[in-house]
Amino acid sequence: MPLSPDSLGVPASIAGSRPRVRFAPSPTGYLHVGGARTALFNWLYARHYRGTLILRIEDTDAERSTPEMVEGILQGMRWLGLNWDEGPFFQTDRVETYRGVAATLLASEHAYYCFCSKEDLEIRRAQATAEGRPPRYDGTCRNISSEEAARRKSGGEAAVVRFKVPQSGSTAFDDAVFGRVEFANAEVEDFVLLRSDNGPTYHLSVVADDIKMRITHVIRGADHISNTPKQVMIYEALGVPMPIFAHVPLILGPDKTRLSKRHGATSVLAYREEGIIPEAFRNFLALLGWTAPEGTPEILGDERLISLFDLNAISRSDAVFDRAKLDWFNTEYIRSYPSEKLLPLIEEEWAKAGIKNQIHDRQSLLATIELLKPRARSLKDFATSLRAFFTDDFETDPAATAKFLKDESVRQILIELAQRYETCDDFSEPGMEKLLRDLAAEKNVKAGALINGARVALTGQGVAPSLFAVMMALGKDRTVKRLKEIPF
Ligand code: GLU
């Protein structure tokens, strides 16, 4: 019978079944690039081994967690295409579970009630610092007998529950990325498990949940390495096998400091706004801290990423976020995606920009996207510089007008050209080109001047695909109309 997340089970890795991993964001901010990379690595691992990805919202910090941030995280995960198999579970719904684990630790004397007031602790910490000692909890309440502690507690005295850290020896774990990690116990203070309001701390809730949810692999940011010994101690005190820890390196900005807003957008949803293809973003993120086997191209796609991904190729060195590289990935994906696959993504851009596509014939629409995709750097381009292909409601680049349409005679010749196109029978690329060149010769102007002017009239831009291909994409009626009625 499968265990429910609330039964205290043996981790599935030990039971020899498929991995169960989790992404456990705290909703104190949006889903940022670092969080998304952690989520992605968990997702890739789960998909590679056909395991289970659990989404757990660590919202016990009531002051800093908000429902908007939860929504932002879910939206970010959905946009990134990181589907999860169980959850979202909210830690605020599971507080009784954490209290139960704290009670177990109290009963086995791995934890104790501490009655020291906040004020006393502050004074003692300040004193320790002044005397050059580390400002750790000094163990005042560690030796209060459990009977006396229980009496004081039931008498209404405020108390926190602290973990009784072994005073000597060391605590170690084998990290799948960083290898053996060991901390001297003397360096670790008796940390708090339950606050005086009975609310759990991060260490308690994370371990309780990882046990109850039968997590086999904890894949998370390397900033959590220093938290891990405390968590290992809790596993050991409970006598429960530990999951495998895999800490992934940090992501830095180009100046080698930790990635932050100073380096540009850090919220994942900002990249949706910028017209990045989710799969391109996944590919880019995957390579921040994970190395594909030698000889593998950088453009991998989901299927290959999933089949190649494993923990042993995660690097120990910090990764550097390179925005230009992300744009390169995006451009490559736009170029290589079939138009059918691009269309729904482009439609989202149109919806955002309030554009109503006027190409109703699907084949023509796909052909137009096919024509344009080598020129797009972002999905957004289809709603900005390339919008004239899809709607008559477009604006013209004033610089392009000033450069190519300032000469009134060019405008006049373009009107004549439109009249010839209107009456011609052969609306084909060579046919249109011939009519244009013949007219240029007749009028004694350079064909290039007409080509450039017509390009601006038809697309609003000075740069576009081959003019005659543009005409084919627009069709005869729109070509004629735009050449005749240059509004600028
Ligand atoms: N909630 C923690 C965070 O957002 C993650 C805890 C964990 O993965 O163990 O940093």
Coordinates of C-alpha atoms and ligand atoms in Angstrom, one line a residue:
M1 CA 0.0 0.0 0.0
P2 CA 1.5 3.4 -0.9
L3 CA 2.3 5.5 2.1
S4 CA 0.5 8.8 2.4
P5 CA 2.7 11.9 3.0
D6 CA 1.5 11.9 6.6
S7 CA 2.6 8.5 7.6
L8 CA 6.2 8.2 8.8
G9 CA 7.7 6.2 6.1
V10 CA 11.1 4.9 5.0
P11 CA 12.5 7.0 2.1
A12 CA 11.8 5.4 -1.2
S13 CA 15.5 5.4 -2.2
I14 CA 16.1 3.0 0.7
A15 CA 13.1 1.0 -0.3
G16 CA 14.6 0.8 -3.8
S17 CA 11.8 2.6 -5.6
R18 CA 11.7 5.7 -7.8
P19 CA 13.0 9.0 -6.5
R20 CA 10.8 11.5 -4.8
V21 CA 12.1 15.0 -4.9
R22 CA 10.6 18.3 -3.9
F23 CA 10.8 22.0 -4.8
A24 CA 10.2 23.9 -1.6
P25 CA 10.1 27.7 -2.2
S26 CA 9.3 30.2 0.5
P27 CA 6.7 32.6 -0.8
T28 CA 8.6 35.6 0.4
G29 CA 9.4 36.7 -3.1
Y30 CA 8.7 35.9 -6.7
L31 CA 10.1 32.8 -8.4
H32 CA 13.6 34.1 -9.2
V33 CA 16.2 32.7 -11.5
G34 CA 18.0 30.7 -8.8
G35 CA 14.8 29.2 -7.5
A36 CA 13.7 28.3 -11.0
R37 CA 17.0 26.6 -11.6
T38 CA 16.5 24.5 -8.4
A39 CA 13.0 23.7 -9.5
L40 CA 14.3 22.7 -13.0
F41 CA 17.0 20.4 -11.6
N42 CA 14.4 18.6 -9.4
W43 CA 12.1 18.4 -12.4
L44 CA 14.8 17.0 -14.7
Y45 CA 15.8 14.5 -12.0
A46 CA 12.3 13.3 -11.4
R47 CA 11.5 13.0 -15.1
H48 CA 14.8 11.3 -15.9
Y49 CA 14.1 8.5 -13.3
R50 CA 10.3 8.6 -13.7
G51 CA 10.0 9.7 -10.2
T52 CA 7.8 12.2 -8.4
L53 CA 8.2 15.9 -8.1
I54 CA 6.4 17.5 -5.1
L55 CA 5.7 21.2 -4.8
R56 CA 5.8 22.4 -1.2
I57 CA 5.2 26.0 -0.2
E58 CA 7.2 26.8 2.9
D59 CA 5.0 29.6 4.1
T60 CA 5.5 29.4 7.9
D61 CA 7.1 32.9 8.0
A62 CA 3.7 34.6 8.3
E63 CA 5.2 38.1 8.2
R64 CA 7.0 37.6 4.9
S65 CA 4.8 35.2 3.0
T66 CA 2.0 36.5 0.9
P67 CA -0.7 34.8 -1.3
E68 CA 0.5 37.0 -4.2
M69 CA 3.9 35.5 -4.0
V70 CA 2.4 32.0 -3.9
E71 CA 0.4 32.8 -7.0
G72 CA 3.6 34.3 -8.6
I73 CA 5.5 31.1 -7.9
L74 CA 2.8 28.9 -9.3
Q75 CA 2.5 31.1 -12.4
G76 CA 6.3 31.0 -12.8
M77 CA 6.3 27.2 -12.5
R78 CA 3.5 26.9 -15.0
W79 CA 5.0 29.3 -17.5
L80 CA 8.3 27.4 -17.2
G81 CA 6.5 24.2 -17.9
L82 CA 7.7 22.6 -14.7
N83 CA 4.7 20.4 -13.9
W84 CA 4.7 18.8 -10.5
D85 CA 3.1 15.5 -9.4
E86 CA 2.0 16.2 -5.9
G87 CA 1.0 19.4 -4.1
P88 CA 1.2 22.2 -3.7
F89 CA 1.3 21.4 0.0
F90 CA 1.4 24.4 2.3
Q91 CA 3.4 24.1 5.5
T92 CA 0.9 26.3 7.3
D93 CA -1.6 23.5 6.9
R94 CA 0.8 21.0 8.5
V95 CA 1.9 22.7 11.7
E96 CA 0.4 19.9 13.9
T97 CA 2.8 17.5 12.1
Y98 CA 5.8 19.6 13.1
R99 CA 4.6 19.9 16.7
G100 CA 4.3 16.1 16.8
V101 CA 7.9 15.7 15.6
A102 CA 9.0 18.3 18.2
A103 CA 7.1 16.3 20.9
T104 CA 8.9 13.1 19.8
L105 CA 12.3 14.8 20.1
L106 CA 11.3 16.2 23.6
A107 CA 10.2 12.8 24.7
S108 CA 13.5 11.2 23.6
E109 CA 15.4 14.1 25.2
H110 CA 16.9 15.2 22.0
A111 CA 15.2 18.5 22.6
Y112 CA 14.4 20.6 25.6
Y113 CA 12.3 23.6 26.6
C114 CA 14.2 26.8 26.9
F115 CA 12.8 29.6 29.0
C116 CA 15.4 32.3 28.4
S117 CA 13.7 35.5 27.4
K118 CA 14.5 37.3 24.2
E119 CA 15.9 40.2 26.2
D120 CA 18.2 37.9 28.3
L121 CA 19.4 36.2 25.2
E122 CA 20.3 39.5 23.6
I123 CA 22.2 40.7 26.6
R124 CA 24.1 37.4 26.8
R125 CA 24.9 37.5 23.1
A126 CA 26.2 41.1 23.3
Q127 CA 28.3 40.1 26.2
A128 CA 29.8 37.1 24.4
T129 CA 30.5 39.2 21.3
A130 CA 32.2 41.9 23.6
E131 CA 34.4 39.2 25.1
G132 CA 35.3 37.8 21.7
R133 CA 33.3 34.6 22.1
P134 CA 30.9 33.4 19.4
P135 CA 27.4 34.6 20.2
R136 CA 25.9 31.1 20.5
Y137 CA 23.2 30.0 22.9
D138 CA 25.0 29.2 26.1
G139 CA 23.0 26.2 27.2
T140 CA 21.4 27.8 30.3
C141 CA 18.2 25.6 30.0
R142 CA 19.9 22.5 28.7
N143 CA 20.1 20.9 32.1
I144 CA 16.7 21.7 33.5
S145 CA 15.2 18.3 34.3
S146 CA 12.3 17.3 32.1
E147 CA 9.9 17.2 35.1
E148 CA 10.8 20.8 36.1
A149 CA 10.5 22.0 32.5
A150 CA 7.1 20.3 32.1
R151 CA 6.0 22.0 35.4
R152 CA 7.1 25.4 34.3
K153 CA 5.6 25.0 30.9
S154 CA 2.3 23.9 32.2
G155 CA 2.4 26.8 34.7
G156 CA 2.2 29.1 31.6
E157 CA 5.8 30.1 31.3
A158 CA 6.8 31.0 27.7
A159 CA 9.3 28.6 26.2
V160 CA 10.9 27.6 22.9
V161 CA 11.9 24.1 22.1
R162 CA 15.6 23.7 21.3
F163 CA 17.5 20.8 19.8
K164 CA 20.2 19.4 22.0
V165 CA 23.2 19.5 19.8
P166 CA 25.9 16.9 20.7
Q167 CA 28.7 18.9 22.5
S168 CA 31.5 17.0 20.9
G169 CA 32.3 15.1 17.7
S170 CA 31.1 16.1 14.3
T171 CA 28.2 15.7 11.9
A172 CA 28.8 14.8 8.3
F173 CA 26.9 13.9 5.2
D174 CA 27.9 12.8 1.7
D175 CA 26.7 15.4 -0.7
A176 CA 26.1 14.2 -4.2
V177 CA 27.7 17.3 -5.6
F178 CA 30.2 18.5 -2.9
G179 CA 31.2 15.1 -1.6
R180 CA 31.8 14.6 2.1
V181 CA 30.8 17.7 4.2
E182 CA 31.6 17.7 7.9
F183 CA 31.0 20.3 10.6
A184 CA 32.3 20.2 14.2
N185 CA 29.3 19.9 16.6
A186 CA 30.9 22.5 18.9
E187 CA 30.3 25.1 16.2
V188 CA 26.6 24.5 16.1
E189 CA 24.4 26.0 18.8
D190 CA 21.3 24.4 20.3
F191 CA 19.0 25.7 17.6
V192 CA 15.3 26.4 18.0
L193 CA 12.7 23.9 16.7
L194 CA 9.5 25.5 18.0
R195 CA 9.1 29.1 18.8
S196 CA 7.4 30.4 21.9
D197 CA 4.2 30.8 19.8
N198 CA 4.4 27.1 19.0
G199 CA 5.3 27.8 15.4
P200 CA 8.0 25.6 13.7
T201 CA 11.3 26.9 12.5
Y202 CA 12.6 26.1 9.0
H203 CA 14.8 23.2 10.3
L204 CA 12.0 21.4 12.0
S205 CA 9.4 21.8 9.3
V206 CA 11.8 20.9 6.4
V207 CA 13.0 17.7 8.0
A208 CA 9.5 16.7 9.2
D209 CA 8.1 17.2 5.7
D210 CA 11.0 15.5 3.9
I211 CA 10.5 12.5 6.1
K212 CA 6.7 12.4 5.9
M213 CA 6.7 13.1 2.2
R214 CA 9.3 10.3 1.7
I215 CA 11.7 12.6 -0.1
T216 CA 14.7 10.6 -1.4
H217 CA 16.8 13.4 -2.8
V218 CA 17.1 17.0 -1.5
I219 CA 18.2 19.0 -4.4
R220 CA 18.6 22.7 -3.4
G221 CA 20.9 25.7 -3.5
A222 CA 24.3 25.5 -2.0
D223 CA 23.4 28.3 0.4
H224 CA 21.7 25.6 2.4
I225 CA 24.9 23.5 2.9
S226 CA 25.5 25.2 6.3
N227 CA 21.9 24.3 7.4
T228 CA 22.3 20.7 6.5
P229 CA 24.2 19.5 9.6
K230 CA 21.4 20.7 11.8
Q231 CA 19.0 18.8 9.7
V232 CA 21.2 15.7 9.7
M233 CA 21.2 15.8 13.5
I234 CA 17.4 15.8 13.5
Y235 CA 17.3 12.7 11.2
E236 CA 19.8 11.0 13.5
A237 CA 17.9 11.8 16.6
L238 CA 14.7 10.5 15.1
G239 CA 16.5 7.4 13.9
V240 CA 15.2 7.9 10.3
P241 CA 17.4 7.3 7.2
M242 CA 18.5 10.5 5.5
P243 CA 17.7 11.5 2.0
I244 CA 20.6 12.1 -0.4
F245 CA 21.6 15.7 -0.4
A246 CA 22.7 17.4 -3.6
H247 CA 23.5 21.1 -3.3
V248 CA 23.7 23.0 -6.5
P249 CA 26.1 25.9 -7.0
L250 CA 25.0 29.5 -6.8
I251 CA 24.2 31.7 -9.8
L252 CA 26.3 34.8 -10.0
G253 CA 26.0 37.9 -12.1
P254 CA 28.6 38.8 -14.8
D255 CA 30.5 40.7 -12.1
K256 CA 30.8 37.5 -10.1
T257 CA 28.6 38.7 -7.2
R258 CA 25.5 36.8 -6.3
L259 CA 22.8 37.4 -8.9
S260 CA 20.4 40.2 -7.9
K261 CA 18.2 42.9 -9.3
R262 CA 21.3 44.9 -10.0
H263 CA 22.0 42.5 -12.8
G264 CA 18.6 43.0 -14.4
A265 CA 15.4 40.9 -14.2
T266 CA 15.6 38.1 -11.6
S267 CA 11.9 37.2 -11.6
V268 CA 11.2 34.4 -14.0
L269 CA 7.9 36.0 -15.2
A270 CA 9.9 39.0 -16.4
Y271 CA 11.4 36.6 -19.0
R272 CA 7.9 35.7 -20.2
E273 CA 7.3 39.4 -20.6
E274 CA 10.4 39.7 -22.7
G275 CA 9.3 37.0 -25.1
I276 CA 11.5 34.2 -24.1
I277 CA 10.4 30.7 -25.2
P278 CA 10.0 28.5 -22.0
E279 CA 11.9 25.6 -23.5
A280 CA 14.8 28.0 -24.4
F281 CA 14.8 29.2 -20.9
R282 CA 14.9 25.7 -19.5
N283 CA 17.8 24.8 -21.8
F284 CA 19.7 27.9 -20.7
L285 CA 19.0 27.4 -17.0
A286 CA 19.9 23.7 -17.1
L287 CA 23.4 24.7 -18.2
L288 CA 23.8 27.0 -15.2
G289 CA 25.6 24.5 -13.0
W290 CA 25.1 21.3 -14.9
T291 CA 27.4 20.2 -17.7
A292 CA 26.2 18.1 -20.6
P293 CA 28.5 15.2 -21.7
E294 CA 31.4 16.4 -23.9
G295 CA 30.5 16.7 -27.5
T296 CA 26.8 17.4 -26.9
P297 CA 25.5 20.5 -28.6
E298 CA 24.2 23.3 -26.3
I299 CA 20.8 23.3 -27.9
L300 CA 19.4 20.2 -26.3
G301 CA 15.6 20.5 -26.0
D302 CA 13.6 18.9 -23.2
E303 CA 13.8 15.3 -24.3
R304 CA 17.6 15.3 -24.4
L305 CA 17.9 17.3 -21.3
I306 CA 15.8 14.8 -19.4
S307 CA 17.7 11.8 -20.8
L308 CA 21.1 13.3 -20.1
F309 CA 20.5 15.0 -16.8
D310 CA 22.0 13.5 -13.6
L311 CA 23.4 14.7 -10.4
N312 CA 27.0 13.6 -11.1
A313 CA 27.4 16.2 -13.8
I314 CA 26.4 19.1 -11.5
S315 CA 29.4 21.4 -11.1
R316 CA 30.8 22.6 -7.7
S317 CA 31.7 26.0 -9.1
D318 CA 29.3 28.9 -9.2
A319 CA 27.5 29.5 -12.5
V320 CA 27.5 32.9 -14.2
F321 CA 24.2 34.3 -15.6
D322 CA 24.9 35.6 -19.1
R323 CA 21.9 37.5 -20.5
A324 CA 23.4 37.6 -24.1
K325 CA 23.6 33.8 -24.0
L326 CA 19.9 33.5 -23.0
D327 CA 19.0 35.7 -26.0
W328 CA 21.1 33.5 -28.2
F329 CA 19.2 30.4 -27.0
N330 CA 15.9 32.2 -27.6
T331 CA 16.8 33.1 -31.1
E332 CA 18.0 29.6 -31.9
Y333 CA 14.8 28.1 -30.6
I334 CA 12.6 30.5 -32.5
R335 CA 14.6 29.7 -35.6
S336 CA 14.3 25.9 -35.2
Y337 CA 10.7 25.6 -33.8
P338 CA 8.2 24.6 -36.5
S339 CA 5.7 27.4 -37.1
E340 CA 2.9 25.3 -35.6
K341 CA 4.7 25.3 -32.3
L342 CA 5.5 29.0 -32.5
L343 CA 2.0 30.1 -33.3
P344 CA 0.4 29.6 -29.8
L345 CA 3.3 31.4 -28.2
I346 CA 3.0 34.3 -30.7
E347 CA -0.7 34.4 -30.1
E348 CA 0.0 35.1 -26.5
E349 CA 2.1 38.0 -27.5
W350 CA -0.7 39.4 -29.7
A351 CA -3.1 39.0 -26.8
K352 CA -0.8 40.9 -24.5
A353 CA -0.3 43.7 -27.1
G354 CA -4.0 43.8 -28.1
I355 CA -3.3 42.8 -31.7
K356 CA -6.0 41.1 -33.7
N357 CA -4.3 38.9 -36.3
Q358 CA -5.9 39.5 -39.8
I359 CA -4.4 36.5 -41.6
H360 CA -7.3 34.1 -41.3
D361 CA -6.1 31.4 -43.5
R362 CA -4.0 29.1 -41.4
Q363 CA -1.6 28.0 -44.2
S364 CA -0.8 31.7 -45.0
L365 CA -0.4 32.4 -41.4
L366 CA 2.1 29.6 -40.9
A367 CA 4.0 30.6 -44.1
T368 CA 4.3 34.1 -42.8
I369 CA 5.7 33.0 -39.5
E370 CA 8.1 30.7 -41.4
L371 CA 9.3 33.7 -43.4
L372 CA 9.8 35.9 -40.4
K373 CA 11.2 33.5 -37.8
P374 CA 14.9 33.8 -38.9
R375 CA 14.6 37.5 -38.2
A376 CA 13.0 37.3 -34.7
R377 CA 15.1 37.5 -31.6
S378 CA 12.2 37.3 -29.2
L379 CA 8.6 36.3 -29.4
K380 CA 7.8 39.9 -28.7
D381 CA 9.1 40.9 -32.2
F382 CA 6.0 39.3 -33.7
A383 CA 3.9 41.9 -31.8
T384 CA 6.3 44.8 -32.4
S385 CA 8.7 45.2 -35.3
L386 CA 7.0 42.4 -37.3
R387 CA 3.4 43.2 -36.5
A388 CA 2.6 44.8 -39.9
F389 CA 2.6 41.3 -41.4
F390 CA -0.4 40.3 -39.2
T391 CA -2.5 43.5 -38.9
D392 CA -3.1 46.8 -40.7
D393 CA -2.8 48.5 -37.3
F394 CA 0.9 49.1 -37.1
E395 CA 3.2 52.0 -36.6
T396 CA 6.1 53.1 -38.7
D397 CA 9.7 53.6 -37.6
P398 CA 10.2 57.4 -38.1
A399 CA 13.9 56.9 -38.8
A400 CA 13.0 54.5 -41.7
T401 CA 10.5 57.0 -43.1
A402 CA 13.0 59.8 -42.9
K403 CA 15.6 57.7 -44.6
F404 CA 13.6 56.0 -47.4
L405 CA 10.4 58.0 -48.0
K406 CA 11.4 61.6 -47.6
D407 CA 11.5 62.1 -51.4
E408 CA 8.0 62.9 -52.6
S409 CA 8.8 61.5 -56.1
V410 CA 9.5 58.1 -54.6
R411 CA 6.0 58.1 -53.0
Q412 CA 4.4 59.1 -56.3
I413 CA 6.2 56.3 -58.1
L414 CA 5.1 53.8 -55.5
I415 CA 1.5 54.8 -56.1
E416 CA 2.0 54.1 -59.8
L417 CA 3.6 50.8 -58.9
A418 CA 0.5 49.9 -56.9
Q419 CA -1.7 50.6 -59.9
R420 CA 0.4 48.3 -62.0
Y421 CA 0.3 45.6 -59.4
E422 CA -3.5 46.0 -59.1
T423 CA -4.0 45.3 -62.7
C424 CA -1.4 42.6 -63.2
D425 CA -2.4 38.9 -63.5
D426 CA 0.8 37.4 -62.2
F427 CA 1.1 38.2 -58.5
S428 CA 4.3 36.3 -58.0
E429 CA 7.8 37.2 -56.6
P430 CA 9.5 37.4 -60.0
G431 CA 6.4 39.1 -61.5
M432 CA 6.4 41.8 -58.9
E433 CA 10.1 42.3 -59.1
K434 CA 10.0 42.7 -62.9
L435 CA 7.2 45.3 -62.7
L436 CA 9.2 47.3 -60.1
R437 CA 12.4 47.2 -62.1
D438 CA 10.7 48.2 -65.3
L439 CA 9.0 51.1 -63.6
A440 CA 12.3 52.2 -62.0
A441 CA 14.0 52.2 -65.5
E442 CA 11.1 54.1 -67.0
K443 CA 11.3 56.8 -64.3
N444 CA 15.0 56.8 -64.3
V445 CA 15.3 56.1 -60.6
K446 CA 17.3 53.4 -58.9
A447 CA 15.4 50.2 -58.3
G448 CA 16.9 50.2 -54.8
A449 CA 15.2 53.5 -53.9
L450 CA 11.8 52.0 -54.8
I451 CA 12.6 48.7 -53.0
N452 CA 13.6 50.5 -49.8
G453 CA 10.6 52.9 -50.0
A454 CA 8.2 50.1 -50.6
R455 CA 9.6 48.1 -47.7
V456 CA 8.9 50.9 -45.3
A457 CA 5.4 51.5 -46.8
L458 CA 4.6 47.8 -46.5
T459 CA 6.1 46.9 -43.1
G460 CA 6.8 50.2 -41.3
Q461 CA 10.4 49.1 -40.9
G462 CA 13.6 49.8 -42.8
V463 CA 14.8 46.2 -42.4
A464 CA 12.6 43.3 -43.4
P465 CA 12.9 40.0 -45.4
S466 CA 13.2 40.2 -49.2
L467 CA 10.7 42.8 -50.4
F468 CA 9.0 40.4 -52.8
A469 CA 8.6 37.7 -50.2
V470 CA 7.0 40.4 -48.0
M471 CA 4.6 41.1 -50.8
M472 CA 3.7 37.5 -51.1
A473 CA 3.1 37.3 -47.4
L474 CA 0.9 40.3 -47.3
G475 CA -1.1 39.3 -50.5
K476 CA -2.0 41.5 -53.4
D477 CA -4.8 43.5 -51.8
R478 CA -2.8 44.7 -48.8
T479 CA 0.3 45.3 -50.9
V480 CA -1.6 47.5 -53.2
K481 CA -3.4 49.4 -50.5
R482 CA -0.3 50.1 -48.4
L483 CA 1.6 51.4 -51.4
K484 CA -1.2 53.6 -52.5
E485 CA -2.0 55.0 -49.1
I486 CA 1.3 55.7 -47.4
P487 CA 0.0 57.5 -44.3
F488 CA 3.2 59.0 -43.1
Ligands
GLU1 N1 12.3 27.1 1.6 C1 13.7 27.1 1.4 C2 14.1 28.2 0.5 O1 13.2 28.8 -0.2 C3 14.2 25.8 0.8 C4 14.4 24.8 1.7 C5 14.9 23.5 1.2 O2 15.0 23.3 0.0 O3 15.3 22.7 2.0 O4 15.2 28.6 0.4

